[in-house]
Amino acid sequence: MVKEQIENGDHFDFANKDGSYGNRFTFSKGVNALGKKYVLDVHSNQQVYLQKPVIRVLEPQAGKRGRKATLSKPDVQSVSVAEYQKSLRGFILRRGQDKDR
């Protein structure tokens, strides 16, 4: 949708996405690839990374027995948006209300 607007010659400063489009990373990744800024409405319990994670199969620890790891895992811990918000000064997480439910 954003790409179509750009192709039509529309000019805008940023794109906005609310919760009705879901919480998938696809939208922000696509808009970022187009070189546009964006604002997202996210759930307070959504997990985010504060550093870019490296996703890989972890090496076995020395002296550990058992099967080798086969699942990829990030090398840094994620935090919820609510936890991250608590670390910001002067930022208020507004609780939205879905009146249609």
Coordinates of C-alpha atoms in Angstrom, one line a residue:
M1 CA 0.0 0.0 0.0
V2 CA 2.8 2.4 0.9
K3 CA 4.8 1.5 -2.2
E4 CA 1.7 2.1 -4.3
Q5 CA 1.3 5.6 -2.9
I6 CA 4.9 6.4 -3.6
E7 CA 4.5 5.1 -7.2
N8 CA 1.4 7.3 -7.6
G9 CA 3.6 10.4 -6.7
D10 CA 2.1 11.0 -3.2
H11 CA 4.5 12.7 -0.8
F12 CA 4.3 12.1 2.9
D13 CA 6.7 12.4 5.9
F14 CA 5.9 9.1 7.6
A15 CA 3.6 6.0 7.4
N16 CA 1.4 4.9 10.3
K17 CA 0.2 1.4 11.2
D18 CA -2.3 0.7 13.9
G19 CA -3.0 -2.6 15.7
S20 CA -5.7 -3.7 13.2
Y21 CA -2.9 -4.6 10.7
G22 CA -1.4 -7.0 13.3
N23 CA 2.0 -7.1 15.0
R24 CA 4.1 -8.7 12.3
F25 CA 7.4 -7.2 11.4
T26 CA 6.6 -7.2 7.6
F27 CA 5.1 -3.7 7.5
S28 CA 8.0 -1.9 9.2
K29 CA 10.6 -3.9 7.3
G30 CA 8.9 -3.0 4.0
V31 CA 8.5 0.7 4.7
N32 CA 12.1 0.8 6.0
A33 CA 13.3 -0.7 2.7
L34 CA 11.5 2.1 0.9
G35 CA 13.5 4.6 2.9
K36 CA 10.4 6.0 4.7
K37 CA 9.9 6.7 8.4
Y38 CA 7.1 5.0 10.2
V39 CA 5.1 5.0 13.4
L40 CA 3.7 1.7 14.8
D41 CA 0.9 1.0 17.3
V42 CA 2.2 -2.0 19.3
H43 CA 1.0 -4.1 22.2
S44 CA 2.7 -3.5 25.5
N45 CA 3.6 -7.1 25.8
Q46 CA 5.2 -7.3 22.4
Q47 CA 8.9 -8.4 22.7
V48 CA 11.6 -6.1 21.1
Y49 CA 15.4 -6.1 21.0
L50 CA 17.3 -3.1 22.2
Q51 CA 20.4 -4.3 20.2
K52 CA 20.4 -6.0 16.9
P53 CA 20.5 -9.8 17.7
V54 CA 22.6 -12.4 16.0
I55 CA 20.4 -15.4 15.4
R56 CA 22.4 -18.7 15.4
V57 CA 22.7 -22.2 16.8
L58 CA 24.5 -21.8 20.1
E59 CA 27.7 -23.7 20.6
P60 CA 27.7 -26.5 23.2
Q61 CA 29.1 -25.6 26.6
A62 CA 32.3 -27.3 27.6
G63 CA 31.7 -30.4 29.8
K64 CA 28.0 -30.6 28.8
R65 CA 26.7 -33.9 27.6
G66 CA 23.7 -34.7 25.5
R67 CA 22.4 -33.8 22.0
K68 CA 23.8 -30.9 20.1
A69 CA 21.6 -27.8 19.8
T70 CA 19.8 -27.5 16.5
L71 CA 17.4 -24.5 17.1
S72 CA 18.6 -21.0 16.3
K73 CA 18.4 -18.5 19.2
P74 CA 19.3 -14.8 19.6
D75 CA 22.5 -13.9 21.4
V76 CA 20.7 -11.0 23.3
Q77 CA 17.6 -11.0 25.5
S78 CA 14.4 -9.4 24.3
V79 CA 12.2 -7.2 26.5
S80 CA 8.6 -6.2 26.4
V81 CA 7.6 -2.8 25.2
A82 CA 6.2 -2.1 28.7
E83 CA 9.5 -2.9 30.3
Y84 CA 11.4 -0.7 27.8
Q85 CA 8.9 2.1 28.3
K86 CA 9.8 2.1 32.1
S87 CA 13.4 2.9 31.2
L88 CA 12.5 6.0 29.2
R89 CA 12.1 9.4 30.9
G90 CA 9.2 11.6 30.0
F91 CA 7.5 8.9 28.0
I92 CA 4.0 7.7 28.8
L93 CA 2.6 4.4 27.4
R94 CA -1.0 5.1 26.5
R95 CA -3.3 2.2 26.9
G96 CA -5.6 1.9 23.9
Q97 CA -9.2 0.8 24.1
D98 CA -10.9 -1.3 21.5
K99 CA -14.5 -0.1 21.6
D100 CA -15.7 -2.7 19.0
R101 CA -15.2 -5.7 21.4

